[in-house]
Structures are given as C-alpha cells and as structure tokens.
Amino acid sequence: MSTLRFVPTAALVLLMAACNAPTGEGGTAATPETAAAPAVAAATTPSPTPQEEKGMHKECPGATLHLTALPTKDGDTTRTRLEIEKDGQRRTIETPAELGDYTAVGLACAEDKQGASYFVVQYGELPFGCAFCEWFTLYDADGRQLTHNTPPLRGEADAQSPNNDEYSQLIAKLGITHPEVDYIED
C-alpha cells in the first residue's frame, strides 16, 4: 500500500522544470542550476490581487501602461490609477490638474510621422460616464504630459463640450491620427 505525500508547490514547480529542462548546445541536458532558475522565478511571482485584476494593460512601443480600477467601499469604481512601466521601472502618472474631478477611462498608443511613440489617455467619469466628457491628453513615451485641457469645458449650460483643442492641434502638428481607444472595464 502506498501513501500520498504533500509536495510543496515550489518543489513541484522545480521538479517539473527539471523534467522539461531545455537542452544545451549539442543536445546536452541543462544543468540543475540552469533548469531551476526559471522555476524559482515562476514560483516567487506573486498572484495579482483582486484590485489588480480589475483593470487593463496597454503595450505601447517602449512602455506598458497599466490602468487599474479603484473600487470604493460599496464596490463601485469611480477612480482609476494610471501607471507607466518602462525600462523595468513603474511609476504613477497623475491626473492632469485641470481634470482633477475626472479619472482615466481609456488608453491608446500613437506614433507620429517620424515614428516616435506616444500614448493617449482618455479621461472621463466612472462608473456610468457622462453625455459629453471625453477629454484626451497626449503623453510622450516617457509618460510626460504634452497637452492640457484648460479650461476643461467650453460653452455654457446645455451647450458645454470638452476642451480638446490643445490635443487636436498637437496631434495634427505631429501627423498623428487620433487612435482607437481601449476602455477599462469596471
């Protein structure tokens, strides 16, 4: 009669990695040290939290954008956190001061006529949005804000619209076609 033993997850991952270890030059088996390295990295990678799972990631040339939904105590999402990851470093990109009452709701990558990379962030309201609030802000590949929406609104009362004038002028000057935006699901 055999007995079953519990095998810790990290040990199991190492064992599986050793069995599936790539062969070296000339078809020789990889050493235990090289076979274990990827498995250790995989075993120590933390699982995303539920908060991190509610969001989106956008791969743009040279950087990855992370837009994370930040639920309130009652579970509604009214704010997001925008981060840029570049060269192994990740940092938060603050909401433009003039759009402080709004939050990032969508992301897109863009490229100018010389091939330089940019990204576009759409700001608005969550969870339901509003009838006219679609502010676009252009950032360079390092996450520096290039356009502003000052003042955020044009017009009065029922004739209000978002001020995207600076954004429209700069993308035209750079030869950028306004990209299709991917939206966060809350």
GROMACS .gro file of C-alpha atoms in nm:
model
  186
    1MET     CA    1   0.000   0.000   0.000
    2SER     CA    2   0.144   0.339  -0.093
    3THR     CA    3   0.084   0.664   0.089
    4LEU     CA    4   0.044   1.001  -0.072
    5ARG     CA    5   0.263   1.285   0.044
    6PHE     CA    6   0.207   1.657   0.008
    7VAL     CA    7   0.468   1.814  -0.221
    8PRO     CA    8   0.512   2.191  -0.170
    9THR     CA    9   0.421   2.397  -0.478
   10ALA     CA   10   0.769   2.545  -0.526
   11ALA     CA   11   0.928   2.198  -0.512
   12LEU     CA   12   0.675   2.066  -0.761
   13VAL     CA   13   0.749   2.356  -0.997
   14LEU     CA   14   1.123   2.286  -0.969
   15LEU     CA   15   1.068   1.916  -1.036
   16MET     CA   16   0.854   1.988  -1.342
   17ALA     CA   17   1.106   2.241  -1.471
   18ALA     CA   18   1.387   1.987  -1.435
   19CYS     CA   19   1.185   1.727  -1.631
   20ASN     CA   20   1.112   1.980  -1.904
   21ALA     CA   21   1.454   2.147  -1.891
   22PRO     CA   22   1.578   2.274  -2.225
   23THR     CA   23   1.879   2.108  -2.372
   24GLY     CA   24   2.203   2.296  -2.409
   25GLU     CA   25   2.436   2.318  -2.706
   26GLY     CA   26   2.468   1.990  -2.894
   27GLY     CA   27   2.159   1.842  -2.729
   28THR     CA   28   2.309   1.805  -2.381
   29ALA     CA   29   2.078   1.845  -2.086
   30ALA     CA   30   2.080   2.172  -1.899
   31THR     CA   31   2.246   2.173  -1.559
   32PRO     CA   32   2.031   2.161  -1.245
   33GLU     CA   33   2.130   2.522  -1.175
   34THR     CA   34   2.006   2.645  -1.513
   35ALA     CA   35   1.696   2.428  -1.504
   36ALA     CA   36   1.597   2.558  -1.160
   37ALA     CA   37   1.638   2.930  -1.237
   38PRO     CA   38   1.317   2.982  -1.439
   39ALA     CA   39   1.116   2.769  -1.197
   40VAL     CA   40   1.228   2.970  -0.895
   41ALA     CA   41   1.125   3.292  -1.069
   42ALA     CA   42   0.787   3.145  -1.157
   43ALA     CA   43   0.733   3.018  -0.803
   44THR     CA   44   0.807   3.356  -0.644
   45THR     CA   45   0.590   3.565  -0.875
   46PRO     CA   46   0.303   3.696  -0.661
   47SER     CA   47  -0.053   3.643  -0.774
   48PRO     CA   48  -0.238   3.959  -0.870
   49THR     CA   49  -0.474   4.094  -0.609
   50PRO     CA   50  -0.844   4.124  -0.700
   51GLN     CA   51  -0.789   4.500  -0.732
   52GLU     CA   52  -0.507   4.448  -0.984
   53GLU     CA   53  -0.724   4.210  -1.183
   54LYS     CA   54  -0.982   4.487  -1.240
   55GLY     CA   55  -0.807   4.696  -1.497
   56MET     CA   56  -0.619   4.686  -1.821
   57HIS     CA   57  -0.269   4.686  -1.960
   58LYS     CA   58  -0.172   4.852  -2.287
   59GLU     CA   59   0.155   4.761  -2.458
   60CYS     CA   60   0.292   5.060  -2.647
   61PRO     CA   61   0.635   5.068  -2.815
   62GLY     CA   62   0.889   5.114  -2.535
   63ALA     CA   63   0.642   5.115  -2.245
   64THR     CA   64   0.347   4.938  -2.088
   65LEU     CA   65   0.057   5.132  -1.945
   66HIS     CA   66  -0.140   4.996  -1.652
   67LEU     CA   67  -0.487   5.133  -1.574
   68THR     CA   68  -0.628   4.990  -1.251
   69ALA     CA   69  -0.985   5.033  -1.126
   70LEU     CA   70  -1.003   5.154  -0.765
   71PRO     CA   71  -1.334   5.039  -0.619
   72THR     CA   72  -1.500   5.233  -0.338
   73LYS     CA   73  -1.620   5.072  -0.015
   74ASP     CA   74  -1.956   4.994  -0.177
   75GLY     CA   75  -1.786   4.827  -0.475
   76ASP     CA   76  -1.846   5.097  -0.738
   77THR     CA   77  -1.548   5.210  -0.942
   78THR     CA   78  -1.524   5.587  -0.963
   79ARG     CA   79  -1.145   5.633  -0.983
   80THR     CA   80  -0.853   5.466  -1.157
   81ARG     CA   81  -0.476   5.460  -1.115
   82LEU     CA   82  -0.259   5.512  -1.425
   83GLU     CA   83   0.097   5.382  -1.426
   84ILE     CA   84   0.371   5.358  -1.686
   85GLU     CA   85   0.626   5.078  -1.686
   86LYS     CA   86   0.944   5.150  -1.878
   87ASP     CA   87   1.296   5.007  -1.854
   88GLY     CA   88   1.192   4.790  -1.560
   89GLN     CA   89   1.063   5.087  -1.359
   90ARG     CA   90   0.696   5.150  -1.281
   91ARG     CA   91   0.559   5.488  -1.173
   92THR     CA   92   0.223   5.655  -1.131
   93ILE     CA   93   0.108   5.920  -1.376
   94GLU     CA   94  -0.102   6.180  -1.201
   95THR     CA   95  -0.432   6.304  -1.343
   96PRO     CA   96  -0.383   6.647  -1.505
   97ALA     CA   97  -0.466   6.923  -1.254
   98GLU     CA   98  -0.738   7.068  -1.476
   99LEU     CA   99  -0.910   6.725  -1.491
  100GLY     CA  100  -0.888   6.657  -1.117
  101ASP     CA  101  -1.261   6.579  -1.093
  102TYR     CA  102  -1.227   6.308  -1.359
  103THR     CA  103  -1.032   5.986  -1.399
  104ALA     CA  104  -0.854   5.791  -1.675
  105VAL     CA  105  -1.101   5.563  -1.854
  106GLY     CA  106  -0.916   5.456  -2.170
  107LEU     CA  107  -0.575   5.413  -2.330
  108ALA     CA  108  -0.429   5.411  -2.680
  109CYS     CA  109  -0.086   5.405  -2.845
  110ALA     CA  110   0.007   5.654  -3.116
  111GLU     CA  111   0.300   5.721  -3.346
  112ASP     CA  112   0.400   6.040  -3.528
  113LYS     CA  113   0.516   6.064  -3.890
  114GLN     CA  114   0.882   6.022  -3.778
  115GLY     CA  115   0.800   5.701  -3.589
  116ALA     CA  116   0.820   5.844  -3.235
  117SER     CA  117   0.589   5.674  -2.985
  118TYR     CA  118   0.323   5.845  -2.777
  119PHE     CA  119   0.024   5.739  -2.579
  120VAL     CA  120  -0.321   5.886  -2.541
  121VAL     CA  121  -0.525   5.878  -2.224
  122GLN     CA  122  -0.897   5.945  -2.229
  123TYR     CA  123  -1.034   6.099  -1.911
  124GLY     CA  124  -1.399   6.089  -1.808
  125GLU     CA  125  -1.629   5.964  -1.533
  126LEU     CA  126  -1.691   5.620  -1.388
  127PRO     CA  127  -1.895   5.408  -1.341
  128PHE     CA  128  -2.155   5.542  -1.583
  129GLY     CA  129  -1.974   5.815  -1.775
  130CYS     CA  130  -2.143   6.132  -1.888
  131ALA     CA  131  -2.305   6.263  -2.202
  132PHE     CA  132  -2.009   6.462  -2.333
  133CYS     CA  133  -1.695   6.411  -2.124
  134GLU     CA  134  -1.424   6.275  -2.348
  135TRP     CA  135  -1.102   6.452  -2.269
  136PHE     CA  136  -0.789   6.334  -2.448
  137THR     CA  137  -0.436   6.400  -2.324
  138LEU     CA  138  -0.120   6.320  -2.520
  139TYR     CA  139   0.187   6.185  -2.337
  140ASP     CA  140   0.533   6.111  -2.471
  141ALA     CA  141   0.687   5.764  -2.442
  142ASP     CA  142   0.836   5.856  -2.102
  143GLY     CA  143   0.496   5.949  -1.956
  144ARG     CA  144   0.536   6.329  -1.973
  145GLN     CA  145   0.210   6.514  -2.031
  146LEU     CA  146   0.228   6.710  -2.359
  147THR     CA  147  -0.120   6.861  -2.379
  148HIS     CA  148  -0.364   7.025  -2.138
  149ASN     CA  149  -0.740   7.069  -2.132
  150THR     CA  150  -0.753   7.419  -1.983
  151PRO     CA  151  -1.025   7.508  -1.915
  152PRO     CA  152  -1.180   7.161  -1.917
  153LEU     CA  153  -1.513   7.279  -2.056
  154ARG     CA  154  -1.612   7.510  -2.340
  155GLY     CA  155  -1.952   7.671  -2.373
  156GLU     CA  156  -2.229   7.722  -2.122
  157ALA     CA  157  -2.513   7.522  -1.966
  158ASP     CA  158  -2.653   7.271  -2.218
  159ALA     CA  159  -2.401   7.375  -2.486
  160GLN     CA  160  -2.093   7.257  -2.294
  161SER     CA  161  -1.831   7.035  -2.453
  162PRO     CA  162  -1.488   6.902  -2.351
  163ASN     CA  163  -1.190   7.121  -2.439
  164ASN     CA  164  -0.957   6.907  -2.651
  165ASP     CA  165  -0.820   7.198  -2.854
  166GLU     CA  166  -0.455   7.164  -2.750
  167TYR     CA  167  -0.468   6.786  -2.804
  168SER     CA  168  -0.621   6.823  -3.153
  169GLN     CA  169  -0.366   7.089  -3.253
  170LEU     CA  170  -0.063   6.891  -3.136
  171ILE     CA  171  -0.161   6.560  -3.294
  172ALA     CA  172  -0.226   6.744  -3.622
  173LYS     CA  173   0.117   6.910  -3.600
  174LEU     CA  174   0.287   6.575  -3.527
  175GLY     CA  175   0.097   6.392  -3.801
  176ILE     CA  176  -0.078   6.160  -3.557
  177THR     CA  177  -0.417   6.017  -3.645
  178HIS     CA  178  -0.638   6.004  -3.336
  179PRO     CA  179  -0.613   5.636  -3.233
  180GLU     CA  180  -0.887   5.397  -3.132
  181VAL     CA  181  -0.908   5.396  -2.752
  182ASP     CA  182  -0.943   5.079  -2.545
  183TYR     CA  183  -1.161   5.131  -2.238
  184ILE     CA  184  -1.128   4.996  -1.887
  185GLU     CA  185  -1.398   4.756  -1.777
  186ASP     CA  186  -1.514   4.826  -1.425
   0.00000   0.00000   0.00000
